[in-house]
Amino acid sequence: MDASPPPSPAAEAAPGARLKRVNLALQGGGTHGAFTWGALERLLEDERIAFDGISGTSAGAINGAVLALGLIEGGREGAKRALEGFWRALGAKFALSPLRATPIEKAIWGWDLTHSLAWRAFETATRMLSPYQLNPFPLEYNPLRRALEQSLDLERLRSAKNGPRMFISATNVRTGRARVFRREEITVDVLLASACLPNIFKAVEIEGEHYWDGGYLGNPALWPLYHERLAPDIVVIQLNPLIRDEVPTSPADIMNRLTEINFNAALMSEMRAIDFVQRMLDAGRLEQPRYRRIFLHAIEDEERMRAFKLSTKFNGEWDFLQTLRDYGRAAADRFLAAHFDSLGRESTLDIRRFL
C-alpha cells in the first residue's frame, strides 16, 4: 500500500499516544446532523485519533467544513468550539422559524412535526409549488446561506496548508452525475449545493452548472477517500437507518422510507464494491499495491434514529439538537470502546448483512 501523507499538525496525537489515522464519511440528514456534531466532538476528545480526509454531503458537508476549519484555526479544542458555535447559531435561527410546533402540539407529539399545522402547511406548499414560485427572484431567501457566511471563513479553509483533505458531493442537475468538490474549491455555494433539496431550494449555480443535494448520488461519496490513497480506515457517521423492520403505511412514513432508501443506495453500492475487492484480495485474485485494504466502520444508533420521522429533520429546537448531540457522543464512545484496536487492522462494519 502506498504511504499516506503525514498527519496534519491540527490533528496530531498527544506525545506517547497510539495515533490511529482515519477518514470520516459524514452523511446528510437535515438537523439530524447534530448527531454527527456529538460524534465528532467525542472523536476530537480522543487524542489517539487523527483525521486524514473528510467526505461529506449536505449536513455532513457543513459539519465537515466546520470541523476542518476549527482544526486549522484552533486544533481539537478549536474544532469543538466551532461545531458547538455553529449548531447554537443554527438553533437560534430555528427559534425564529415559522416551522415550529406550538406548545400544545409539542406536548402531544414531542419533536415530531408531522401533525403540526406549520408542517402541514409547509408540506402542502412544497407539493403544490416549486421553490421558483415560493421563493422568486429577487427575494431568494435562504437562511442557511447567511448562517454559513457568518460562521465560516472559507477563504482560510481553502488556502490553509494544514488540516484534513475534504471532498463535498453535489448532484449535477443537467448530467445526473455526482460532482465532488475538493477543499480548495469549497465556497458557500458549494455547501448550499450539497444541501439543496430540490422541492425546497432552487438549484445552486456553480461555474455555469446547476446542482442539487449530493445525497442522491453519494451520501456520502466514499471513492475519493480510497482513490486519494489516504488512511485505509473509513468511519461512516450514519444518520439514515439502513434497515426498518416495519412496513410504512402512512403517507409521511412512506415518503420518509423512500428518502432513506434513495439516499442510502449509492453508499450501499460503494460498500458492496469495497467488500468485493477485499474478498478478491483475500482469495489472492487481486494484488497490492494496485488494490489495497480498506477497513470500513460505522458510528450509528439505528434504534434511536429509526424513531424519528421525516419532519424531525427540519426541527431545530435547541433541546432536540442537544439530544441528538448526546446520542452521537454516546455512539462514538461505544465505537471507541469496542473497536479502537481494530482501526488499521480490520473492518468492524459487517457489509455482508446488507447484501
Short mmCIF file of C-alpha atoms in Angstrom, two decimals:
data_model
loop_
_atom_site.label_atom_id
_atom_site.label_comp_id
_atom_site.label_asym_id
_atom_site.label_seq_id
_atom_site.Cartn_x
_atom_site.Cartn_y
_atom_site.Cartn_z
CA MET A 1 0.00 0.00 0.00
CA ASP A 2 1.28 3.48 -0.83
CA ALA A 3 2.47 5.51 2.13
CA SER A 4 -0.08 8.10 3.22
CA PRO A 5 0.91 11.72 3.85
CA PRO A 6 1.86 12.67 7.41
CA PRO A 7 -0.95 13.78 9.72
CA SER A 8 -1.64 17.48 9.85
CA PRO A 9 -0.44 19.48 12.87
CA ALA A 10 -4.07 20.25 13.72
CA ALA A 11 -4.85 16.57 14.16
CA GLU A 12 -1.69 15.34 15.92
CA ALA A 13 -1.99 12.98 18.87
CA ALA A 14 -0.62 13.69 22.32
CA PRO A 15 3.00 12.58 22.92
CA GLY A 16 3.21 8.84 23.52
CA ALA A 17 -0.32 8.13 22.27
CA ARG A 18 -1.00 5.42 19.67
CA LEU A 19 -2.06 7.52 16.71
CA LYS A 20 -4.76 5.99 14.53
CA ARG A 21 -5.46 7.94 11.35
CA VAL A 22 -8.94 7.66 9.87
CA ASN A 23 -11.11 9.17 7.17
CA LEU A 24 -14.57 10.46 8.03
CA ALA A 25 -17.61 9.88 5.80
CA LEU A 26 -20.38 12.19 7.02
CA GLN A 27 -23.97 11.61 5.96
CA GLY A 28 -26.57 14.30 5.38
CA GLY A 29 -29.90 14.39 7.14
CA GLY A 30 -31.03 17.92 7.93
CA THR A 31 -30.92 18.82 11.61
CA HIS A 32 -30.19 15.17 12.39
CA GLY A 33 -26.66 16.35 11.60
CA ALA A 34 -26.49 17.33 15.28
CA PHE A 35 -25.90 13.60 15.89
CA THR A 36 -22.72 13.98 13.81
CA TRP A 37 -21.75 17.03 15.86
CA GLY A 38 -21.83 14.89 19.01
CA ALA A 39 -19.90 12.02 17.40
CA LEU A 40 -17.20 14.38 16.11
CA GLU A 41 -16.94 16.06 19.49
CA ARG A 42 -16.26 12.70 21.15
CA LEU A 43 -13.69 11.70 18.49
CA LEU A 44 -11.90 15.02 18.96
CA GLU A 45 -11.56 14.28 22.66
CA ASP A 46 -9.63 11.07 21.90
CA GLU A 47 -6.09 12.19 21.08
CA ARG A 48 -5.30 8.74 19.69
CA ILE A 49 -7.42 9.62 16.62
CA ALA A 50 -6.31 11.86 13.73
CA PHE A 51 -8.21 12.76 10.58
CA ASP A 52 -6.73 12.28 7.10
CA GLY A 53 -9.74 13.06 4.94
CA ILE A 54 -13.39 14.07 5.21
CA SER A 55 -16.09 13.29 2.68
CA GLY A 56 -19.44 14.89 3.38
CA THR A 57 -22.84 15.54 1.89
CA SER A 58 -25.46 18.11 2.90
CA ALA A 59 -25.37 18.46 6.71
CA GLY A 60 -22.31 16.20 6.61
CA ALA A 61 -20.57 18.62 4.25
CA ILE A 62 -21.29 21.52 6.60
CA ASN A 63 -20.18 19.59 9.69
CA GLY A 64 -17.03 18.60 7.82
CA ALA A 65 -16.23 22.17 6.81
CA VAL A 66 -16.78 23.43 10.36
CA LEU A 67 -14.61 20.62 11.75
CA ALA A 68 -11.76 21.18 9.27
CA LEU A 69 -11.73 24.95 9.75
CA GLY A 70 -11.84 24.57 13.53
CA LEU A 71 -8.86 22.20 13.43
CA ILE A 72 -6.92 24.61 11.23
CA GLU A 73 -7.62 27.62 13.42
CA GLY A 74 -7.51 26.12 16.91
CA GLY A 75 -6.70 22.41 16.94
CA ARG A 76 -9.02 19.97 18.69
CA GLU A 77 -10.45 22.48 21.15
CA GLY A 78 -10.94 24.96 18.33
CA ALA A 79 -12.86 22.37 16.35
CA LYS A 80 -15.10 21.56 19.31
CA ARG A 81 -15.84 25.25 19.85
CA ALA A 82 -16.55 25.76 16.16
CA LEU A 83 -19.01 22.86 16.00
CA GLU A 84 -20.90 23.97 19.10
CA GLY A 85 -20.92 27.57 17.90
CA PHE A 86 -22.37 26.63 14.53
CA TRP A 87 -25.13 24.45 15.97
CA ARG A 88 -26.00 27.05 18.60
CA ALA A 89 -26.30 29.68 15.87
CA LEU A 90 -28.45 27.36 13.77
CA GLY A 91 -30.68 26.62 16.76
CA ALA A 92 -31.10 30.35 17.35
CA LYS A 93 -32.22 30.87 13.76
CA PHE A 94 -34.70 27.99 14.02
CA ALA A 95 -36.13 29.59 17.16
CA LEU A 96 -37.45 32.33 14.87
CA SER A 97 -38.66 29.94 12.17
CA PRO A 98 -42.39 29.56 11.47
CA LEU A 99 -41.78 25.81 11.02
CA ARG A 100 -42.24 25.01 14.70
CA ALA A 101 -44.77 23.12 16.76
CA THR A 102 -46.98 25.04 19.16
CA PRO A 103 -46.56 24.24 22.87
CA ILE A 104 -49.71 22.10 22.76
CA GLU A 105 -48.54 20.22 19.65
CA LYS A 106 -45.14 19.62 21.25
CA ALA A 107 -46.77 18.34 24.43
CA ILE A 108 -48.73 15.79 22.37
CA TRP A 109 -46.24 14.73 19.67
CA GLY A 110 -42.88 15.74 21.09
CA TRP A 111 -40.26 16.57 18.45
CA ASP A 112 -42.32 15.09 15.60
CA LEU A 113 -43.75 17.91 13.49
CA THR A 114 -45.79 15.63 11.22
CA HIS A 115 -49.15 16.57 12.71
CA SER A 116 -48.42 20.23 13.41
CA LEU A 117 -50.26 22.92 11.47
CA ALA A 118 -46.96 24.54 10.45
CA TRP A 119 -45.58 21.32 8.98
CA ARG A 120 -48.78 20.50 7.13
CA ALA A 121 -48.86 23.97 5.58
CA PHE A 122 -45.18 23.66 4.62
CA GLU A 123 -45.66 20.17 3.15
CA THR A 124 -48.73 21.26 1.15
CA ALA A 125 -46.96 24.33 -0.21
CA THR A 126 -43.87 22.38 -1.33
CA ARG A 127 -46.05 19.78 -3.08
CA MET A 128 -48.12 22.34 -4.96
CA LEU A 129 -45.49 24.98 -5.71
CA SER A 130 -41.84 24.79 -6.69
CA PRO A 131 -39.17 26.86 -4.91
CA TYR A 132 -39.07 29.03 -8.03
CA GLN A 133 -42.66 30.04 -7.25
CA LEU A 134 -42.37 30.09 -3.47
CA ASN A 135 -39.08 31.99 -3.37
CA PRO A 136 -38.97 34.19 -6.50
CA PHE A 137 -36.16 36.49 -7.55
CA PRO A 138 -35.07 38.94 -6.17
CA LEU A 139 -36.06 37.56 -2.74
CA GLU A 140 -34.39 34.13 -2.89
CA TYR A 141 -34.41 33.82 0.89
CA ASN A 142 -32.12 31.12 2.27
CA PRO A 143 -31.27 31.44 5.99
CA LEU A 144 -28.59 28.75 5.68
CA ARG A 145 -26.60 30.98 3.32
CA ARG A 146 -26.44 33.74 5.90
CA ALA A 147 -25.53 31.31 8.68
CA LEU A 148 -22.65 29.89 6.63
CA GLU A 149 -21.39 33.33 5.58
CA GLN A 150 -21.37 34.47 9.22
CA SER A 151 -19.86 31.28 10.67
CA LEU A 152 -17.17 30.12 8.23
CA ASP A 153 -14.02 31.74 6.89
CA LEU A 154 -13.95 29.59 3.77
CA GLU A 155 -11.04 31.53 2.26
CA ARG A 156 -8.96 30.37 5.23
CA LEU A 157 -10.22 26.81 4.73
CA ARG A 158 -9.30 26.82 1.04
CA SER A 159 -5.83 28.31 1.45
CA ALA A 160 -4.57 26.58 4.61
CA LYS A 161 -1.68 24.13 4.19
CA ASN A 162 -2.62 22.01 7.21
CA GLY A 163 -5.80 20.18 8.17
CA PRO A 164 -7.59 17.19 6.61
CA ARG A 165 -8.40 16.88 2.93
CA MET A 166 -12.06 17.46 2.09
CA PHE A 167 -14.49 16.18 -0.52
CA ILE A 168 -18.01 17.62 -0.85
CA SER A 169 -20.63 15.91 -3.04
CA ALA A 170 -23.38 17.55 -5.11
CA THR A 171 -25.60 16.27 -7.95
CA ASN A 172 -25.35 17.90 -11.37
CA VAL A 173 -28.94 18.55 -12.48
CA ARG A 174 -28.12 18.55 -16.21
CA THR A 175 -25.96 15.41 -16.39
CA GLY A 176 -27.33 13.47 -13.43
CA ARG A 177 -23.75 12.83 -12.31
CA ALA A 178 -22.05 13.43 -9.00
CA ARG A 179 -19.60 16.30 -8.66
CA VAL A 180 -17.07 16.08 -5.86
CA PHE A 181 -15.54 19.40 -4.82
CA ARG A 182 -12.13 19.39 -3.13
CA ARG A 183 -11.22 21.57 -0.17
CA GLU A 184 -9.59 24.24 -2.35
CA GLU A 185 -12.90 24.58 -4.25
CA ILE A 186 -15.26 24.90 -1.27
CA THR A 187 -17.41 28.02 -1.21
CA VAL A 188 -20.74 28.85 0.41
CA ASP A 189 -22.40 27.92 -2.89
CA VAL A 190 -20.71 24.51 -2.85
CA LEU A 191 -22.05 23.79 0.64
CA LEU A 192 -25.51 25.04 -0.32
CA ALA A 193 -25.46 22.89 -3.47
CA SER A 194 -24.60 19.82 -1.43
CA ALA A 195 -27.63 20.53 0.80
CA CYS A 196 -30.05 21.62 -1.94
CA LEU A 197 -33.30 19.66 -1.65
CA PRO A 198 -35.00 20.46 -4.98
CA ASN A 199 -38.53 20.72 -3.62
CA ILE A 200 -37.41 23.37 -1.11
CA PHE A 201 -34.49 25.26 -2.66
CA LYS A 202 -33.64 26.42 -6.15
CA ALA A 203 -30.77 24.61 -7.83
CA VAL A 204 -27.44 26.25 -6.98
CA GLU A 205 -25.43 27.50 -9.96
CA ILE A 206 -21.66 26.95 -9.89
CA GLU A 207 -19.49 27.64 -12.92
CA GLY A 208 -22.48 27.56 -15.27
CA GLU A 209 -23.85 24.23 -13.97
CA HIS A 210 -26.77 23.71 -11.59
CA TYR A 211 -26.63 21.37 -8.60
CA TRP A 212 -28.97 19.60 -6.20
CA ASP A 213 -28.34 17.71 -2.97
CA GLY A 214 -25.36 15.37 -3.16
CA GLY A 215 -27.23 12.65 -1.28
CA TYR A 216 -28.89 11.40 -4.45
CA LEU A 217 -25.60 10.00 -5.74
CA GLY A 218 -23.39 9.82 -2.67
CA ASN A 219 -24.42 10.11 0.97
CA PRO A 220 -21.52 10.49 1.28
CA ALA A 221 -19.15 9.52 -1.55
CA LEU A 222 -16.53 7.03 -0.34
CA TRP A 223 -14.46 6.73 -3.51
CA PRO A 224 -12.38 9.91 -3.04
CA LEU A 225 -11.15 8.57 0.28
CA TYR A 226 -9.62 5.45 -1.22
CA HIS A 227 -8.67 6.86 -4.63
CA GLU A 228 -6.59 9.54 -2.91
CA ARG A 229 -4.57 6.84 -1.13
CA LEU A 230 -5.36 8.23 2.31
CA ALA A 231 -5.52 6.17 5.51
CA PRO A 232 -7.16 2.76 4.98
CA ASP A 233 -9.85 3.26 7.64
CA ILE A 234 -13.15 4.93 6.68
CA VAL A 235 -15.52 5.75 9.54
CA VAL A 236 -19.07 6.43 8.35
CA ILE A 237 -21.11 8.57 10.72
CA GLN A 238 -24.53 7.26 9.79
CA LEU A 239 -27.74 9.25 10.18
CA ASN A 240 -30.16 7.40 7.88
CA PRO A 241 -31.23 3.94 9.04
CA LEU A 242 -30.34 1.19 6.57
CA ILE A 243 -32.90 -1.27 7.91
CA ARG A 244 -36.52 -0.86 9.07
CA ASP A 245 -38.46 -3.94 10.11
CA GLU A 246 -41.92 -2.40 9.81
CA VAL A 247 -43.70 -1.61 6.56
CA PRO A 248 -44.60 2.11 6.42
CA THR A 249 -48.28 2.75 5.84
CA SER A 250 -48.91 6.48 6.30
CA PRO A 251 -48.02 8.94 3.52
CA ALA A 252 -45.40 10.60 5.73
CA ASP A 253 -43.78 7.29 6.73
CA ILE A 254 -43.76 6.05 3.12
CA MET A 255 -42.05 9.25 1.97
CA ASN A 256 -39.57 9.02 4.84
CA ARG A 257 -38.60 5.45 3.91
CA LEU A 258 -38.33 6.28 0.21
CA THR A 259 -35.97 9.13 1.09
CA GLU A 260 -33.86 6.85 3.28
CA ILE A 261 -33.61 4.16 0.60
CA ASN A 262 -32.78 6.70 -2.09
CA PHE A 263 -30.12 8.44 -0.02
CA ASN A 264 -28.57 5.15 1.17
CA ALA A 265 -28.46 3.50 -2.27
CA ALA A 266 -25.18 5.00 -3.51
CA LEU A 267 -23.47 4.41 -0.16
CA MET A 268 -24.52 0.75 -0.09
CA SER A 269 -23.34 0.31 -3.68
CA GLU A 270 -19.90 1.64 -2.79
CA MET A 271 -19.71 -0.54 0.32
CA ARG A 272 -20.55 -3.61 -1.78
CA ALA A 273 -17.79 -2.70 -4.23
CA ILE A 274 -15.28 -2.32 -1.40
CA ASP A 275 -16.36 -5.66 0.06
CA PHE A 276 -15.92 -7.34 -3.33
CA VAL A 277 -12.36 -6.02 -3.69
CA GLN A 278 -11.49 -7.13 -0.17
CA ARG A 279 -12.78 -10.66 -0.88
CA MET A 280 -10.74 -10.78 -4.10
CA LEU A 281 -7.66 -9.74 -2.13
CA ASP A 282 -8.36 -12.47 0.43
CA ALA A 283 -8.62 -15.02 -2.36
CA GLY A 284 -5.36 -13.87 -3.93
CA ARG A 285 -7.08 -12.84 -7.17
CA LEU A 286 -6.05 -9.19 -6.85
CA GLU A 287 -2.66 -7.84 -5.89
CA GLN A 288 -1.44 -4.90 -3.89
CA PRO A 289 -0.49 -2.05 -4.28
CA ARG A 290 -2.83 -1.53 -7.23
CA TYR A 291 -5.64 -2.74 -4.98
CA ARG A 292 -5.36 -2.19 -1.28
CA ARG A 293 -7.01 -2.96 2.01
CA ILE A 294 -9.85 -0.68 3.08
CA PHE A 295 -11.35 -1.02 6.54
CA LEU A 296 -14.93 0.16 6.98
CA HIS A 297 -16.50 1.22 10.27
CA ALA A 298 -19.72 2.93 11.30
CA ILE A 299 -20.77 5.15 14.17
CA GLU A 300 -24.53 4.81 14.35
CA ASP A 301 -27.54 4.39 16.58
CA GLU A 302 -30.11 2.89 14.23
CA GLU A 303 -32.54 2.04 17.02
CA ARG A 304 -32.86 5.63 18.19
CA MET A 305 -32.64 7.25 14.74
CA ARG A 306 -35.38 4.96 13.39
CA ALA A 307 -37.78 6.52 15.88
CA PHE A 308 -37.54 9.95 14.24
CA LYS A 309 -39.95 10.90 11.46
CA LEU A 310 -39.04 12.81 8.30
CA SER A 311 -40.35 16.07 9.78
CA THR A 312 -37.79 15.96 12.59
CA LYS A 313 -35.03 16.61 10.04
CA PHE A 314 -36.45 20.15 9.92
CA ASN A 315 -36.79 20.53 13.69
CA GLY A 316 -34.15 22.91 15.01
CA GLU A 317 -35.31 23.25 18.61
CA TRP A 318 -32.27 23.52 20.85
CA ASP A 319 -33.34 20.74 23.20
CA PHE A 320 -33.77 18.41 20.21
CA LEU A 321 -30.35 19.32 18.81
CA GLN A 322 -28.78 18.70 22.22
CA THR A 323 -30.48 15.30 22.45
CA LEU A 324 -29.14 14.31 19.03
CA ARG A 325 -25.69 15.55 20.05
CA ASP A 326 -25.81 13.36 23.16
CA TYR A 327 -26.86 10.35 21.06
CA GLY A 328 -23.92 10.96 18.72
CA ARG A 329 -21.45 11.29 21.60
CA ALA A 330 -22.69 8.06 23.14
CA ALA A 331 -22.49 6.20 19.81
CA ALA A 332 -18.92 7.39 19.22
CA ASP A 333 -17.99 6.45 22.77
CA ARG A 334 -19.31 2.92 22.23
CA PHE A 335 -17.43 2.69 18.93
CA LEU A 336 -14.13 3.71 20.51
CA ALA A 337 -14.56 1.32 23.42
CA ALA A 338 -15.42 -1.63 21.18
CA HIS A 339 -13.37 -1.03 18.03
CA PHE A 340 -10.40 1.27 18.60
CA ASP A 341 -7.94 -1.63 18.49
CA SER A 342 -9.42 -2.76 15.14
CA LEU A 343 -8.52 0.51 13.41
CA GLY A 344 -5.78 -0.13 10.89
CA ARG A 345 -6.27 -3.89 11.15
CA GLU A 346 -9.78 -4.93 10.10
CA SER A 347 -13.28 -3.73 9.24
CA THR A 348 -15.85 -3.61 12.01
CA LEU A 349 -18.80 -2.90 9.69
CA ASP A 350 -20.36 -6.16 8.51
CA ILE A 351 -21.18 -5.19 4.94
CA ARG A 352 -22.49 -8.63 4.02
CA ARG A 353 -25.53 -8.30 6.23
CA PHE A 354 -26.77 -5.66 3.77
CA LEU A 355 -26.07 -7.71 0.62
#
